[in-house]
Amino acid sequence: MAYETILVETKGKVGLITLNRPQALNALNGQLIGEVNTALDGFEKDAGIGCIVITGSEKAFAAGADIKEMQSRTFPETYLDDKFEPWDRIGQRRKPIIAAVAGFALGGGCELAMMCDFIIAADNAKFGQPEINLGVIPGAGGTQRLTKAVGKAKAMDLCLTGRLMSAQEAEHSGLVARIVPLADLMSETLKAAEAIASKSLPSVLMAKEAVNRAFEVTLNEGLRFERRIFSSLFATADQKEGMAAFAEKRKPDFKNA
Ligand code: CAA
């Protein structure tokens, strides 16, 4: 597949997607989101891939949905097209996805980063939901995922004022898992992705599913779900291998089985 708006590579067991519309600070148009989904489809099907990374440039992860593409749309077009359905699919992937964010992650860019399982930010990253400055509101999950990540006070502050948040503030408020120097962003992110990809894939997928369940259900239902998932992993050969390797003081050789 020839991509025009992204670059797609594999690095060992890691699938890497680089958003690549530098002339528009990686503004997310329909073509780009379609290409990201095509690349993700490929990585999800590829048994050799255990983790995916989405990144942008040093200046911008993505400066939002493409405003120029949206500006002339009417209400019926926007509502009937369900423009964000392909975006939703990014957030519903089974394999883990890390967002490696440098520079601007604004509007849809912040929302795309939040659809990933966690964010590693360069020290120059800036996050925000500035849609209010355009006379609209976030449309791809910003009001929901940001609120769950940072709480009501900060989410209201960002969504109502449109101000941007530094990497440090984003880390303190729980949006970002780690901050690294800009020069180390890709090496550190790939190290984390390789670590994930070296685990047993069934346990990785189930860990992701169980953590996400915490956002959907009551604590007791979540605990029951976790217990069932935990028990089910004892049906895998990788559980036997992982625990035998610990007892024998050696590295496990997981077979994703
Ligand atoms: N859509 C389309 N084009 C964009 C864009 C966007 N979101 N963000 C930047 N660009 C384009 C600019 O128009 C400019 O193109 P031209 O050279 O052809 O004029 C180019 O990228 C470079 O941008 P700037 O000259 O503005 O760069 P800057 O360094 O001066 O400013 C910025 C950077 C502060 C990020 C500024 O570009 C900006 O404010 N961008 C818009 C941010 C925004 O409002 N995002 C929310 C979009 S709506 C949304 O995302 C809805 C949703 O919930 C999904």
Coordinates of C-alpha atoms and ligand atoms in Angstrom, one line a residue:
M1 CA 0.0 0.0 0.0
A2 CA 1.4 3.4 -1.0
Y3 CA 0.7 5.9 1.8
E4 CA 0.7 9.6 1.1
T5 CA 0.1 11.1 4.6
I6 CA 1.9 8.7 6.9
L7 CA 5.1 6.6 7.0
V8 CA 4.8 3.0 8.0
E9 CA 7.7 0.8 9.2
T10 CA 8.3 -2.2 11.3
K11 CA 11.1 -2.3 13.8
G12 CA 11.5 -5.8 15.0
K13 CA 8.1 -6.7 16.7
V14 CA 7.0 -3.0 16.8
G15 CA 4.9 -1.4 14.1
L16 CA 5.7 2.3 13.7
I17 CA 3.3 4.9 12.1
T18 CA 4.7 8.4 11.6
L19 CA 2.1 11.1 10.7
N20 CA 3.5 12.9 7.7
R21 CA 1.8 16.1 6.6
P22 CA 4.5 18.6 7.6
Q23 CA 3.1 21.4 5.6
A24 CA -0.1 21.3 7.8
L25 CA 1.5 20.4 11.1
N26 CA 0.1 16.9 10.6
A27 CA -3.5 18.2 10.6
L28 CA -5.7 15.1 10.5
N29 CA -7.7 15.0 7.3
G30 CA -9.9 12.1 6.2
Q31 CA -7.2 10.6 4.1
L32 CA -4.7 10.5 6.9
I33 CA -7.1 8.9 9.4
G34 CA -8.0 6.3 6.7
E35 CA -4.4 5.5 6.1
V36 CA -3.7 5.2 9.9
N37 CA -6.6 2.7 10.0
T38 CA -5.2 0.7 7.0
A39 CA -1.8 0.6 8.7
L40 CA -3.3 -0.5 12.0
D41 CA -5.4 -3.2 10.2
G42 CA -2.1 -4.6 8.9
F43 CA -0.3 -4.5 12.2
E44 CA -3.3 -6.1 14.0
K45 CA -3.3 -9.0 11.5
D46 CA 0.5 -9.4 11.6
A47 CA 1.4 -12.1 14.2
G48 CA 4.9 -10.8 14.3
I49 CA 3.8 -7.4 15.7
G50 CA 3.3 -7.1 19.5
C51 CA 3.1 -3.3 19.9
I52 CA 2.4 -0.2 17.8
V53 CA 3.7 3.3 18.1
I54 CA 2.1 6.4 16.6
T55 CA 4.2 9.5 16.3
G56 CA 4.5 12.8 14.4
S57 CA 7.3 15.3 13.9
E58 CA 9.4 17.2 16.4
K59 CA 7.2 20.3 15.9
A60 CA 3.8 18.6 15.9
F61 CA 2.3 15.3 16.8
A62 CA -0.8 16.7 15.1
A63 CA -2.3 20.2 15.3
G64 CA -5.8 18.9 15.2
A65 CA -8.4 17.8 12.7
D66 CA -8.0 19.6 9.4
I67 CA -9.8 22.8 9.9
K68 CA -9.7 23.7 6.2
E69 CA -11.4 20.4 5.3
M70 CA -14.1 21.0 7.9
Q71 CA -14.8 24.7 7.6
S72 CA -17.6 24.7 4.9
R73 CA -19.5 21.7 6.3
T74 CA -23.1 22.0 7.3
F75 CA -24.8 20.4 10.3
P76 CA -26.6 17.6 8.2
E77 CA -23.3 16.7 6.4
T78 CA -21.4 16.6 9.7
Y79 CA -24.0 14.6 11.5
L80 CA -25.0 12.2 8.7
D81 CA -21.4 11.5 7.5
D82 CA -20.3 10.4 11.0
K83 CA -16.9 11.8 10.2
F84 CA -15.5 10.5 13.4
E85 CA -16.5 6.8 13.0
P86 CA -13.0 6.0 11.5
W87 CA -11.4 7.8 14.4
D88 CA -13.4 5.7 16.8
R89 CA -11.8 2.6 15.2
I90 CA -8.4 3.8 16.2
G91 CA -9.5 3.7 19.8
Q92 CA -10.9 0.2 19.6
R93 CA -7.7 -1.6 18.6
R94 CA -6.7 -4.8 20.5
K95 CA -2.9 -4.5 20.3
P96 CA -1.3 -1.9 22.5
I97 CA -0.6 1.5 20.9
I98 CA 1.8 4.1 22.4
A99 CA 1.6 7.7 21.3
A100 CA 5.1 9.3 21.1
V101 CA 4.3 13.0 21.3
A102 CA 6.6 15.9 20.5
G103 CA 5.4 19.5 19.8
F104 CA 1.7 20.3 19.4
A105 CA -0.9 17.7 20.2
L106 CA -4.0 19.9 19.8
G107 CA -7.7 19.2 19.3
G108 CA -7.9 16.0 17.3
G109 CA -4.2 15.5 17.8
C110 CA -4.7 15.4 21.6
E111 CA -7.7 13.2 21.0
L112 CA -5.7 10.8 18.8
A113 CA -2.9 10.6 21.5
M114 CA -5.6 9.9 24.1
M115 CA -7.0 7.0 21.9
C116 CA -3.7 5.3 22.3
D117 CA -3.0 3.3 25.4
F118 CA -0.5 5.7 26.9
I119 CA 1.5 8.7 25.9
I120 CA 5.2 9.3 26.1
A121 CA 5.9 13.0 25.7
A122 CA 8.9 14.9 24.7
D123 CA 9.8 17.8 26.9
N124 CA 8.6 20.2 24.2
A125 CA 5.1 18.7 23.9
K126 CA 2.0 20.9 24.2
F127 CA -1.5 19.5 24.7
G128 CA -4.8 21.2 24.4
Q129 CA -8.4 21.2 23.2
P130 CA -8.6 24.6 21.5
E131 CA -11.7 23.9 19.5
I132 CA -13.6 26.5 21.6
N133 CA -11.5 29.2 19.7
L134 CA -13.1 27.9 16.5
G135 CA -16.7 28.1 17.7
V136 CA -17.0 24.4 18.2
I137 CA -16.1 21.7 20.9
P138 CA -13.9 18.6 20.7
G139 CA -15.5 16.0 18.5
A140 CA -13.4 12.9 18.8
G141 CA -13.5 12.2 22.5
G142 CA -11.7 15.2 24.0
T143 CA -14.4 16.1 26.5
Q144 CA -14.7 12.5 27.6
R145 CA -11.2 11.0 27.5
L146 CA -9.5 14.2 28.8
T147 CA -11.9 14.4 31.7
K148 CA -11.3 10.8 32.6
A149 CA -7.5 11.3 32.4
V150 CA -7.1 14.7 34.2
G151 CA -10.4 15.2 36.1
K152 CA -13.2 17.8 35.7
A153 CA -11.3 20.9 36.9
K154 CA -8.5 20.7 34.4
A155 CA -10.6 19.3 31.6
M156 CA -13.0 22.2 32.0
D157 CA -10.1 24.7 32.1
L158 CA -8.6 23.4 28.9
C159 CA -11.9 22.9 27.0
L160 CA -13.4 26.2 28.0
T161 CA -10.4 28.5 27.8
G162 CA -8.6 26.7 24.9
R163 CA -5.3 27.2 26.7
L164 CA -2.4 24.8 26.0
M165 CA -0.8 22.5 28.7
S166 CA 3.0 21.8 28.9
A167 CA 4.4 18.3 29.0
Q168 CA 5.2 18.9 32.7
E169 CA 1.6 19.9 33.5
A170 CA 0.3 17.0 31.4
E171 CA 2.4 14.5 33.3
H172 CA 1.5 16.0 36.7
S173 CA -2.2 15.8 35.9
G174 CA -2.0 12.2 34.6
L175 CA -2.4 12.6 30.9
V176 CA 1.1 11.5 30.1
A177 CA 2.9 8.4 31.4
R178 CA 6.5 9.8 31.1
I179 CA 8.4 12.8 29.8
V180 CA 11.7 12.3 28.0
P181 CA 14.1 14.7 26.4
L182 CA 13.1 15.5 22.8
A183 CA 16.2 13.8 21.4
D184 CA 15.4 10.6 23.2
L185 CA 11.7 10.4 22.4
M186 CA 11.9 7.7 19.7
S187 CA 14.6 5.6 21.4
E188 CA 12.7 5.6 24.7
T189 CA 9.3 5.0 23.1
L190 CA 10.7 2.1 21.0
K191 CA 12.4 0.6 24.1
A192 CA 9.0 0.6 25.9
A193 CA 7.3 -0.8 22.8
E194 CA 9.9 -3.5 22.5
A195 CA 9.5 -4.4 26.1
I196 CA 5.7 -4.8 25.6
A197 CA 6.2 -6.8 22.4
S198 CA 8.5 -9.2 24.2
K199 CA 5.7 -10.3 26.6
S200 CA 3.1 -13.0 25.9
L201 CA 0.6 -11.3 23.5
P202 CA -2.5 -12.9 25.0
S203 CA -1.6 -11.5 28.5
V204 CA -0.8 -8.1 26.9
L205 CA -4.2 -8.0 25.1
M206 CA -6.0 -9.0 28.2
A207 CA -4.2 -6.5 30.5
K208 CA -5.2 -3.8 28.0
E209 CA -8.8 -5.0 28.0
A210 CA -8.9 -5.2 31.8
V211 CA -7.4 -1.7 32.4
N212 CA -9.9 -0.2 29.9
R213 CA -12.7 -2.0 31.6
A214 CA -12.1 0.2 34.7
F215 CA -13.5 3.1 32.7
E216 CA -16.7 1.3 31.7
V217 CA -18.0 -0.6 34.7
T218 CA -18.4 -0.5 38.5
L219 CA -15.5 -1.5 40.7
N220 CA -17.0 -4.8 41.7
E221 CA -17.8 -5.7 38.1
G222 CA -14.3 -4.7 37.1
L223 CA -12.8 -6.8 39.8
R224 CA -14.9 -9.8 38.7
F225 CA -13.8 -9.3 35.1
E226 CA -10.2 -9.1 36.1
R227 CA -10.5 -12.3 38.2
R228 CA -12.0 -14.2 35.3
I229 CA -9.3 -12.9 32.9
F230 CA -6.6 -13.7 35.4
S231 CA -7.9 -17.3 35.8
S232 CA -8.2 -17.8 32.0
L233 CA -4.5 -17.0 31.5
F234 CA -3.7 -20.2 33.4
A235 CA -5.0 -22.0 30.2
T236 CA -2.0 -20.7 28.3
A237 CA 1.3 -22.3 27.7
D238 CA 2.9 -18.9 28.2
Q239 CA 1.7 -18.9 31.8
K240 CA 3.5 -22.2 32.4
E241 CA 6.6 -20.9 30.6
G242 CA 6.6 -17.5 32.4
M243 CA 6.4 -19.0 35.8
A244 CA 8.8 -21.9 35.0
A245 CA 11.3 -19.3 33.7
F246 CA 11.1 -17.4 36.9
A247 CA 11.6 -20.5 39.0
E248 CA 14.6 -21.5 36.8
K249 CA 16.1 -18.0 36.9
R250 CA 16.0 -17.6 33.1
K251 CA 14.3 -15.4 30.5
P252 CA 10.9 -16.7 29.4
D253 CA 10.5 -17.8 25.8
F254 CA 6.9 -16.8 25.1
K255 CA 5.1 -18.4 22.1
N256 CA 1.9 -16.4 22.2
A257 CA 0.1 -19.6 22.9
Ligands
CAA1 N1 -6.0 22.3 10.2 C1 -5.5 22.7 9.0 N2 -4.3 23.3 8.8 C2 -3.6 23.5 9.9 C3 -4.0 23.1 11.2 C4 -5.2 22.5 11.3 N3 -5.7 22.0 12.5 N4 -3.0 23.5 12.1 C5 -2.1 24.1 11.4 N5 -2.4 24.1 10.1 C6 -1.6 24.7 9.0 C7 -1.7 26.2 8.9 O1 -2.9 26.6 8.3 C8 -0.4 26.5 8.2 O2 -0.7 26.3 6.8 P1 -0.3 27.4 5.7 O3 1.2 27.5 5.8 O4 -0.8 26.9 4.4 O5 -0.9 28.7 6.2 C9 0.6 25.4 8.6 O6 -0.2 24.4 9.2 C10 1.5 25.9 9.7 O7 0.7 26.4 10.8 P2 1.0 27.9 11.4 O8 1.5 28.8 10.4 O9 -0.3 28.3 12.1 O10 2.1 27.5 12.5 P3 2.4 28.2 13.9 O11 3.7 27.6 14.4 O12 2.4 29.7 13.7 O13 1.2 27.8 14.9 C11 -0.4 26.3 15.9 C12 1.1 26.5 15.3 C13 -0.4 27.1 17.2 C14 -0.5 24.8 16.2 C15 -1.4 26.8 14.9 O14 -1.2 26.2 13.7 C16 -2.8 26.4 15.3 O15 -3.4 27.1 16.2 N6 -3.4 25.4 14.7 C17 -4.8 25.0 14.9 C18 -5.0 24.3 16.2 C19 -6.4 23.9 16.4 O16 -7.3 24.8 16.5 N7 -6.7 22.6 16.5 C20 -8.1 22.1 16.6 C21 -8.7 21.7 15.3 S1 -10.4 21.3 15.4 C22 -10.4 19.7 15.9 O17 -9.4 19.1 16.1 C23 -11.8 19.1 16.1 C24 -11.8 17.8 16.8 O18 -12.1 17.7 17.9 C25 -11.5 16.6 16.0

